[in-house]
Short mmCIF file of C-alpha atoms and ligand atoms in Angstrom, two decimals:
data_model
loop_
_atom_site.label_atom_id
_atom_site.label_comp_id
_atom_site.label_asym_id
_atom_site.label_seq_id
_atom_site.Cartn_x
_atom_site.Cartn_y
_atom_site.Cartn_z
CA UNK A 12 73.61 151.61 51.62
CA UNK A 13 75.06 149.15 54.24
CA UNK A 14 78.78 148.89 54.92
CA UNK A 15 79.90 145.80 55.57
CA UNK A 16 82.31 145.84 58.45
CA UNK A 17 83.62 142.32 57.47
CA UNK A 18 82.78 140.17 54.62
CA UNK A 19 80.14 138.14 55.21
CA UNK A 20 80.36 134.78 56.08
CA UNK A 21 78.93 132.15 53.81
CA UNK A 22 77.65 128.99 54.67
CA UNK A 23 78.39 127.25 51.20
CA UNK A 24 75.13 124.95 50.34
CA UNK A 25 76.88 122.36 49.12
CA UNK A 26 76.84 118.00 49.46
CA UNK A 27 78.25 117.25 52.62
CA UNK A 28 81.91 116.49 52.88
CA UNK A 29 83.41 115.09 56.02
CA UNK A 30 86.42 117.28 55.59
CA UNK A 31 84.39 120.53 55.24
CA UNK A 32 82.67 119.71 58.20
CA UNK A 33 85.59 119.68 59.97
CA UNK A 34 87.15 122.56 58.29
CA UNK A 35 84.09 125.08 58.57
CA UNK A 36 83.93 124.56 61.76
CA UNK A 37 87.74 124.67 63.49
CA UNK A 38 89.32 126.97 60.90
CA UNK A 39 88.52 130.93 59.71
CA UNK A 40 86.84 131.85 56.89
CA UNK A 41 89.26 132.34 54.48
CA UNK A 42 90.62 128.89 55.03
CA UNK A 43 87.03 127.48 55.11
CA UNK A 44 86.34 129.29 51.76
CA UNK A 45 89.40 127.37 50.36
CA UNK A 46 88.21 124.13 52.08
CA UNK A 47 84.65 124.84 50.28
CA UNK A 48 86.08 124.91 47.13
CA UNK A 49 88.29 121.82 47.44
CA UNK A 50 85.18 119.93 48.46
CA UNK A 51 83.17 120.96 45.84
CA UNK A 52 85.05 120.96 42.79
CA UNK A 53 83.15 120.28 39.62
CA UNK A 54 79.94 121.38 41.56
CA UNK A 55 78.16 124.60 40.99
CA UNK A 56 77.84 125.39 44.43
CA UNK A 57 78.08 128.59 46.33
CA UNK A 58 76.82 132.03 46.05
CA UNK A 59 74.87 131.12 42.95
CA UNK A 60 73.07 127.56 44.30
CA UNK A 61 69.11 128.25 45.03
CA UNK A 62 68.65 130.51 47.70
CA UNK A 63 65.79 127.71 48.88
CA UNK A 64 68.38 124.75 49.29
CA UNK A 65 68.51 123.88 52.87
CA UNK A 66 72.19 124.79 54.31
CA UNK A 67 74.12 121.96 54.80
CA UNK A 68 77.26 122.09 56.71
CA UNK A 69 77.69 121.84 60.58
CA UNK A 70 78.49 126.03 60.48
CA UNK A 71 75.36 126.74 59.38
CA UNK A 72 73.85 124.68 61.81
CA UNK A 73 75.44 126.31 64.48
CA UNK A 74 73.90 129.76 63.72
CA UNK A 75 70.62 128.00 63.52
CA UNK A 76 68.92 128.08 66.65
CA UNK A 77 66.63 125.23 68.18
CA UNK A 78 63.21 125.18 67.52
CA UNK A 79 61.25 126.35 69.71
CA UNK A 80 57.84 124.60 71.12
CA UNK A 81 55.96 127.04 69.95
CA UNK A 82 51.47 127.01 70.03
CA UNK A 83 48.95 126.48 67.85
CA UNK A 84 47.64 129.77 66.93
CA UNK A 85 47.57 130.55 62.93
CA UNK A 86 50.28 131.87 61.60
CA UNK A 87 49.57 135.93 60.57
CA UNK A 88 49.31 137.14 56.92
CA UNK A 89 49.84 139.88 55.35
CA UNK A 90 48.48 140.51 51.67
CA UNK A 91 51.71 140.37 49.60
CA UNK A 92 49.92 141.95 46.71
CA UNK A 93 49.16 145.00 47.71
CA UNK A 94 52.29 145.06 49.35
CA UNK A 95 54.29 144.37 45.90
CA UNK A 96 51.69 147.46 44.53
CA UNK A 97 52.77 149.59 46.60
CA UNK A 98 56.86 149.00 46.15
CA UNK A 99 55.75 149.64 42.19
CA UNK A 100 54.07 153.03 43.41
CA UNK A 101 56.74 154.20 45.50
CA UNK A 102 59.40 153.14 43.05
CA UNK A 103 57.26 154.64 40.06
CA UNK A 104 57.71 158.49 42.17
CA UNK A 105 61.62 157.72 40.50
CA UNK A 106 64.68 158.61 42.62
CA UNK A 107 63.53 159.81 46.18
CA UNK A 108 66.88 161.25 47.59
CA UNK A 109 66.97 163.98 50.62
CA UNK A 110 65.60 167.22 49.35
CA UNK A 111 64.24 166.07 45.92
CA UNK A 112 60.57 166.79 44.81
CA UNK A 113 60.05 162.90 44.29
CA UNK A 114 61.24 162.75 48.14
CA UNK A 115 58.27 165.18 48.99
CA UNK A 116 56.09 163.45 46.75
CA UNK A 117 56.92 160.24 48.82
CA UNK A 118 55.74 161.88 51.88
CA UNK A 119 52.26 163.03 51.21
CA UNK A 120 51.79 159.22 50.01
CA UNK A 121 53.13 158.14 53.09
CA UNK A 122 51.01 160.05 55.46
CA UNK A 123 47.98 159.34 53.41
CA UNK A 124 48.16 155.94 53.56
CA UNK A 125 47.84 156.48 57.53
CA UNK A 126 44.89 158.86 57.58
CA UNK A 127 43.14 157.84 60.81
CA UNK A 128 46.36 156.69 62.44
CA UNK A 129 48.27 158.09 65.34
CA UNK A 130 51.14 159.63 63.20
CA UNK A 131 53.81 162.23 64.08
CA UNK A 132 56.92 163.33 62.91
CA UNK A 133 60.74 163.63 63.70
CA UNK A 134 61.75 166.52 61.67
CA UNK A 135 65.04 168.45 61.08
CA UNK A 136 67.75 169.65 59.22
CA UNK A 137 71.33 167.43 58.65
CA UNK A 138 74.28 169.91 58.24
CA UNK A 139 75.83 167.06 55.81
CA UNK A 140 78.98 167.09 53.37
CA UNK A 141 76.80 168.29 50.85
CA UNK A 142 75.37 170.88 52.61
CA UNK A 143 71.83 171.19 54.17
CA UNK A 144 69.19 168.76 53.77
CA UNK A 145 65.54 168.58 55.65
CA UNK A 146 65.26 165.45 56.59
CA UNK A 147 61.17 163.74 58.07
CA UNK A 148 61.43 160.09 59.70
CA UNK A 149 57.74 159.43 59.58
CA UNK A 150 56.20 157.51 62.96
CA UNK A 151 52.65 155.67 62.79
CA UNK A 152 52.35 154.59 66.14
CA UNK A 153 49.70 151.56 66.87
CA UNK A 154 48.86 151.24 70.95
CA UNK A 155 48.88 148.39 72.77
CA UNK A 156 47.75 146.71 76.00
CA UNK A 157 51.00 145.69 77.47
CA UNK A 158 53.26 148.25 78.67
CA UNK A 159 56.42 148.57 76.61
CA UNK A 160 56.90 149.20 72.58
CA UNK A 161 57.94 147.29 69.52
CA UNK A 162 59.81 149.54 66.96
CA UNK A 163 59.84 148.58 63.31
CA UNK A 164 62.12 150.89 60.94
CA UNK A 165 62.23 151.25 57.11
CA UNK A 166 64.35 153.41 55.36
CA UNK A 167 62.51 155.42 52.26
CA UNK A 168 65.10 157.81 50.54
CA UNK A 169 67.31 156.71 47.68
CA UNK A 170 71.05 157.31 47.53
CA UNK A 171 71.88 160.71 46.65
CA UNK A 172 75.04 160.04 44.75
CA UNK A 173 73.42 157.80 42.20
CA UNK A 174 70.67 160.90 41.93
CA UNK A 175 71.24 161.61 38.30
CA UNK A 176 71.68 157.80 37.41
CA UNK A 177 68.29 156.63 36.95
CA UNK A 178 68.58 154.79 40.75
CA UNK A 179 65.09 154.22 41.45
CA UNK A 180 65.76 151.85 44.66
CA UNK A 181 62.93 149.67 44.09
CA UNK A 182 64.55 147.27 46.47
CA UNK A 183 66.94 149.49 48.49
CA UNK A 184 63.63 152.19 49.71
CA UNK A 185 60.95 151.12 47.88
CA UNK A 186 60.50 147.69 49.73
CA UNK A 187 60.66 148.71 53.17
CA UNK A 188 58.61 151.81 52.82
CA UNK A 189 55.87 149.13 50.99
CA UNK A 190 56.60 146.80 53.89
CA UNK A 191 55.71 149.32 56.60
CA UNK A 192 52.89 150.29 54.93
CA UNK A 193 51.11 147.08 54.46
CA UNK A 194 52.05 146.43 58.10
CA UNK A 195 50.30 149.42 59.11
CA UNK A 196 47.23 147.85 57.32
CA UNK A 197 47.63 145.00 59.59
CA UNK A 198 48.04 146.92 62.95
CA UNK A 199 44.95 148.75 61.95
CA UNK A 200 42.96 146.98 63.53
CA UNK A 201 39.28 147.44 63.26
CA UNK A 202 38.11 150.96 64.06
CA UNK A 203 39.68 153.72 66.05
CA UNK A 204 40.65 153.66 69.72
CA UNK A 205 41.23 150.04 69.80
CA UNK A 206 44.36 149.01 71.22
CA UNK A 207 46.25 146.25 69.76
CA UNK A 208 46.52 143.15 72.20
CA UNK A 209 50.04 143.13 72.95
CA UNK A 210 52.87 145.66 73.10
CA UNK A 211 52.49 148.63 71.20
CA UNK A 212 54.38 148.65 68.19
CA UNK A 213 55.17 151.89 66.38
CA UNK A 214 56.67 151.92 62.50
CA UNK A 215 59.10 154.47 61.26
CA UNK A 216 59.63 155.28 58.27
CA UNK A 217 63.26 156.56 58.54
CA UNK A 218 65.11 159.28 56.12
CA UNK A 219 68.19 160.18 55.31
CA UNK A 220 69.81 156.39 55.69
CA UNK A 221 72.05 156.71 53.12
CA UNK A 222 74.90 158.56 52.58
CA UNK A 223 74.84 161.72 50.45
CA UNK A 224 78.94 161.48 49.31
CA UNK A 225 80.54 158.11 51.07
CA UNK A 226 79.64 156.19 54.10
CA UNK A 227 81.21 157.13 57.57
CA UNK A 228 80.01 157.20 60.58
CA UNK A 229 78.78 160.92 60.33
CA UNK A 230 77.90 160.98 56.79
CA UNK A 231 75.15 158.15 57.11
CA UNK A 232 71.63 157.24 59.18
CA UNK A 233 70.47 161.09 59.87
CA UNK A 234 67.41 160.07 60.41
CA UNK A 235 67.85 156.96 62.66
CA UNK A 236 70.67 158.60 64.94
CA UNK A 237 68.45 162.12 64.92
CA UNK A 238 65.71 159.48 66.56
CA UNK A 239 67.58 157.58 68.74
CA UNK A 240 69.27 161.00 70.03
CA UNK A 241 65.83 162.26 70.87
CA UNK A 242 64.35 159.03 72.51
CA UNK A 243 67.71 158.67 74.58
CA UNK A 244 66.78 162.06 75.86
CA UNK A 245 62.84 161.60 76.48
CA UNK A 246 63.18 158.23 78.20
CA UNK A 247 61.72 156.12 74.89
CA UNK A 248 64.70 154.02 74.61
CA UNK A 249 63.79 152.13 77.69
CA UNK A 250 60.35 151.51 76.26
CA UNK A 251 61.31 149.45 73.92
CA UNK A 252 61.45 145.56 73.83
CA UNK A 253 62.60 145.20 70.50
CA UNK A 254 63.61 146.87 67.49
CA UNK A 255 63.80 145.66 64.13
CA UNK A 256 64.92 146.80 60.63
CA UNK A 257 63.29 145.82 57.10
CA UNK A 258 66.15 146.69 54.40
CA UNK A 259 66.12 145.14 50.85
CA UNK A 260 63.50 142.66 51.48
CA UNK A 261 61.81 142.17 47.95
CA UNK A 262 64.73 140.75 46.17
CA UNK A 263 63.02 137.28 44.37
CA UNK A 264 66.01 135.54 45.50
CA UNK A 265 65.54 135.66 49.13
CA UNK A 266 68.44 135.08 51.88
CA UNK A 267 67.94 137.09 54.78
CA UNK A 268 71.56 137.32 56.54
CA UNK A 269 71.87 136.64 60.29
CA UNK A 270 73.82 140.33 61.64
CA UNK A 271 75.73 139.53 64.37
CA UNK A 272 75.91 143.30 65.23
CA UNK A 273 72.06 142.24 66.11
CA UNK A 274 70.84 140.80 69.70
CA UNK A 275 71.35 137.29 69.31
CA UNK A 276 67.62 136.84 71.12
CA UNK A 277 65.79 138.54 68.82
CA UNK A 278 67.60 137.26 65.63
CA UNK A 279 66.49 133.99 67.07
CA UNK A 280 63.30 134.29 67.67
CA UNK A 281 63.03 135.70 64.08
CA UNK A 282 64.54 132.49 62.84
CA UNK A 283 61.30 130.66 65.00
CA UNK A 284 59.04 132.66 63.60
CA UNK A 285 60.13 132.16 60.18
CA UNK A 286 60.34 128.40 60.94
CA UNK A 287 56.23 128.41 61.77
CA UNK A 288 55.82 129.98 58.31
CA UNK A 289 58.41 127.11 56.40
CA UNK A 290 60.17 129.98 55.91
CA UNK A 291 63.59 128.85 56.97
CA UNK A 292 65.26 128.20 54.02
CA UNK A 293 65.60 131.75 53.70
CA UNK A 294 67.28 132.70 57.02
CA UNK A 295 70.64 132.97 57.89
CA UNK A 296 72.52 131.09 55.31
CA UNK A 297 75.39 133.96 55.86
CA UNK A 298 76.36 136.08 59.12
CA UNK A 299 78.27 138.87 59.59
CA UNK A 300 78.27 142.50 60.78
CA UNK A 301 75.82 145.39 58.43
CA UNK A 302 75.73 149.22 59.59
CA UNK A 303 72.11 149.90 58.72
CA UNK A 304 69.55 151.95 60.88
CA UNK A 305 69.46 149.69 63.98
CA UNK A 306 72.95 150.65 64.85
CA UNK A 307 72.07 154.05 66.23
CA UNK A 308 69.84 152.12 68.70
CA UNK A 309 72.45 149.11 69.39
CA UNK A 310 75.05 151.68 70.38
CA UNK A 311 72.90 152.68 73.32
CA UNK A 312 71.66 149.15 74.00
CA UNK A 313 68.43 148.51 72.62
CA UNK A 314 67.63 145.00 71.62
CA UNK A 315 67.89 144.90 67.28
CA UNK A 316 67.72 143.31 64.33
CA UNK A 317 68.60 143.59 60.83
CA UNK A 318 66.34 142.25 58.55
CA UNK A 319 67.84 142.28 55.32
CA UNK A 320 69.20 140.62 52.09
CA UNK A 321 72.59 142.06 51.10
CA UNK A 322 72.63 139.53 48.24
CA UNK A 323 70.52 141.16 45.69
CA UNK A 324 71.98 139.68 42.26
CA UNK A 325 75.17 137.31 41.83
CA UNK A 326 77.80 138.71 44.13
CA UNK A 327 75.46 141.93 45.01
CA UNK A 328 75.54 143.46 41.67
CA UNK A 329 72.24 145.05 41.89
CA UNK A 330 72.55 146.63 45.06
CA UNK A 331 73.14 150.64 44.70
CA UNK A 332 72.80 150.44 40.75
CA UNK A 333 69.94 151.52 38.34
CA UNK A 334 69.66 147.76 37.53
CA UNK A 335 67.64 148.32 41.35
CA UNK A 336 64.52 147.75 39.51
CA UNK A 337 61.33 145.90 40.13
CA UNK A 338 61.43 143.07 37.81
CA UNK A 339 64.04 141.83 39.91
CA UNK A 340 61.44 141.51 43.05
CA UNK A 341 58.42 139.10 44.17
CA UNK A 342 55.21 139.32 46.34
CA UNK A 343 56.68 136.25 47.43
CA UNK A 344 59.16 137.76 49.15
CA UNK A 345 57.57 140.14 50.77
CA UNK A 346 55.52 137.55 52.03
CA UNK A 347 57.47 135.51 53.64
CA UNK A 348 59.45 138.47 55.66
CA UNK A 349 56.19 140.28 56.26
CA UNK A 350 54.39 137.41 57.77
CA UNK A 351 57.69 136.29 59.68
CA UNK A 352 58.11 139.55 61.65
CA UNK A 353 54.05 139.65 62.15
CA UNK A 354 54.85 136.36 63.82
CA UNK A 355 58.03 137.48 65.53
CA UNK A 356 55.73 140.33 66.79
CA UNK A 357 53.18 137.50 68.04
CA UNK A 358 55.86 135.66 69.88
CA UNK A 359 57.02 139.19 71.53
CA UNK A 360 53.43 139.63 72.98
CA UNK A 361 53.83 136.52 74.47
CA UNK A 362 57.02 137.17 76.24
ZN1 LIG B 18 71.23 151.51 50.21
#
C-alpha cells in the first residue's frame, strides 16, 4: 500500500481551452477540477483518456522540466521479457505476506537469482499489531568506481490483510521484485570483481512495506525504516547520491506520478532520462504526495524518488484487490521504467 496524503493532482489531457489554462494554473485543484469539466463537456476526457496522450494544459507543463542537452551515448536496455517472466514467477509463488511459506519461498528465489553477487541481509523481527513477524530486506550490492552509492528499493511482500483473499500482488510486489532482478542482470557485469564504471549502486529488495492491519506511521515500511535506522547509525546514509523506489510499475496503462514528497532533482532528471527513451508520455501527468519506502530515507534527508503508478485500473480499482493479476500488466511497461532509471543511473555517473 501507499497512502495518499492528498489526492493527487491531475493534469486533465484534454483540447486546450483558454479558460482552463488560466484556471489550472491561478486557482486550486478543486476549482481547477470544476474548470476541467466545464471545458470539456461532451468530451471523454480525464482519468480514462490514453495514458500515451501528451498532457496538454500549461499545469502540466509546469511540472515538466526542461530538457536537458544531454550526449550521444545509446540509450541502456534491459530485456523486458525476462523481466515480465519473472513478475509471472514471483506472482505464481501466490500471496507472499510477512511470515507466510510463499514469503520464504520468495526468498530462496531471490537469493538464487544473485548467486555470484555481493548479497547480504537486513534481518529482524517487527513487534507489529498483529504480533511478531521476521522480516529479510534482501541487499545485492554492485561496486563501483566513483565513491558514493546509488540505492534502488523494491518492495516484495503482499498485503497481509488481503492474505486469505486470493491477493497475489502481481503488480503491487511482484513487479518490483522482477524489476530488481532483471536490473541485477544488468549490473552484472561481465565476470566477478569488476567494478561497475560509475557509483556503486546497491538494490534492495525491501519487506514488510505494507501494513499488516491499517496504515500509520508505525504499522507500515518495517523493512525500509529498520534500514534506514541502521544506515543512519553506520554512516551509509551519507553515501548515498540517490535513492529511488520501483512500486507498481507493470500496470499496461502506464502513468508514472511525479511525488512531490520526492527531491525535485532527481524526479527531474528521471523525467530526462525518460525523455532520451520517448518515454515521456508516461511521466508525471499527476503530482502529489505517496508514503511508500523512500520516506524512511527522506525523513533523514536523503535525495528520493518514487517511481510508481498509483493508477492501476479506472480510478485505482485494481490496486490492493485480487483483480491484482497479471493479465492486467505488459513487458512494455517494464521496459520503459527499467530502461529509464538505467538511464537515470547513467546520467548520475556523470554528475
Ligand atoms: Zn501495496
Amino acid at each position: 500500500m501507499k497512502r495518499q496524503t492528498n489526492t493527487l493532482e491531475v493534469f486533465p489531457r484534454v483540447p486546450l481551452c483558454p479558460l482552463w489554462l488560466k484556471i489550472c494554473v491561478a486557482l486550486p485543484l478543486a476549482i481547477a477540477l470544476a474548470g476541467t469539466q466545464a471545458c470539456t463537456k461532451g468530451t471523454s476526457a480525464g482519468a480514462t483518456a490514453s495514458a500515451t496522450e501528451k498532457p496538454e494544459s500549461a499545469a502540466a507543463t509546469s511540472v515538466q522540466p526542461e530538457s536537458a542537452p544531454t550526449d550521444n551515448a545509446p540509450l541502456p536496455h534491459i530485456d523486458s521479457k525476462r523481466a515480465f517472466q519473472y513478475t509471472r514467477e514471483v506472482t505464481a509463488f501466490g500471496p507472499r505476506y510477512m511470515g507466510s511459506e510463499n514469503h520464504k519461498k520468495l526468498e530462496r528465489y531471490i537469493v538464487d537469482h544473485l548467486k555470484g553477487d555481493q548479497v547480504e541481509d537486513d534481518s529482524f523481527t517487527a513487534d507489529t499489531v498483529e504480533g511478531k513477524f521476521p522480516v529479510r530486506n534482501i541487499i545485492a550490492k554492485f561496486p563501483g568506481t566513483k565513491d558514493g552509492v546509488i540505492v534502488i528499493l523494491g518492495h516484495y511482500d503482499t498485503v497481509y490483510p488481503l492474505r486469505n483473499s486470493g491477493f497475489v500482488g502481481a503488480n503491487d510486489g511482484g513487479s518490483s521484485t522482477a524489476i530488481l532482478l532483471e536490473f541485477a542482470n544488468q549490473l552484472r557485469g561481465g565476470g566477478s570483481g569488476k567494478r561497475r564504471d560509475g557509483y556503486s549502486v546497491w538494490l534492495v529488495w525491501t519487506d514488510g512495506e505494507e501494513a499488516v492491519q491499517k496504515w500509520t506511521d508505525t504499522d507500515s515500511l518495517y523493512g525500509a525504516r529498520h534500514l534506514a535506522e541502521k544506515w543512519e547509525n553506520d554512516g551509509t546514509l551519507k553515501k548515498i547520491k540517490a535513492l529511488m523506489v520501483m512500486d507498481m510499475i507493470g500496470d499496461a496503462d502506464l502513468n508514472i506520478d511525479r511525488n512531490t514528497n520526492g527531491a525535485p532533482w532527481l524526479l527531474d532528471l528521471i523525467y530526462t532520462a525518460a525523455e532520451r527513451g520517448g518515454y515521456q508520455s508516461h511521466f508525471y501527468a499527476r503530482e502529489g504526495s505517496i508514503e511508500d519506502d523512500h520516506i524512511p530515507f527522506v525523513k533523514r534527508g536523503v535525495p528520493s524518488a518514487d517511481v510508481i503508478d498509483l493508477d492501476y485500473g479506472y480510478n485505482n480499482v485494481f490496486w490492493h484487490s485480487p483483480q491484482d493479476t497479471m493479465d492486467k500488466l505488459s513487458p512494455k511497461s517494464l521496459e520503459i521504467v527499467g530502461n529509464t532509471i538505467l538511464e537515470t543511473i547513467r546520467l548520475l555517473d556523470q554528475r
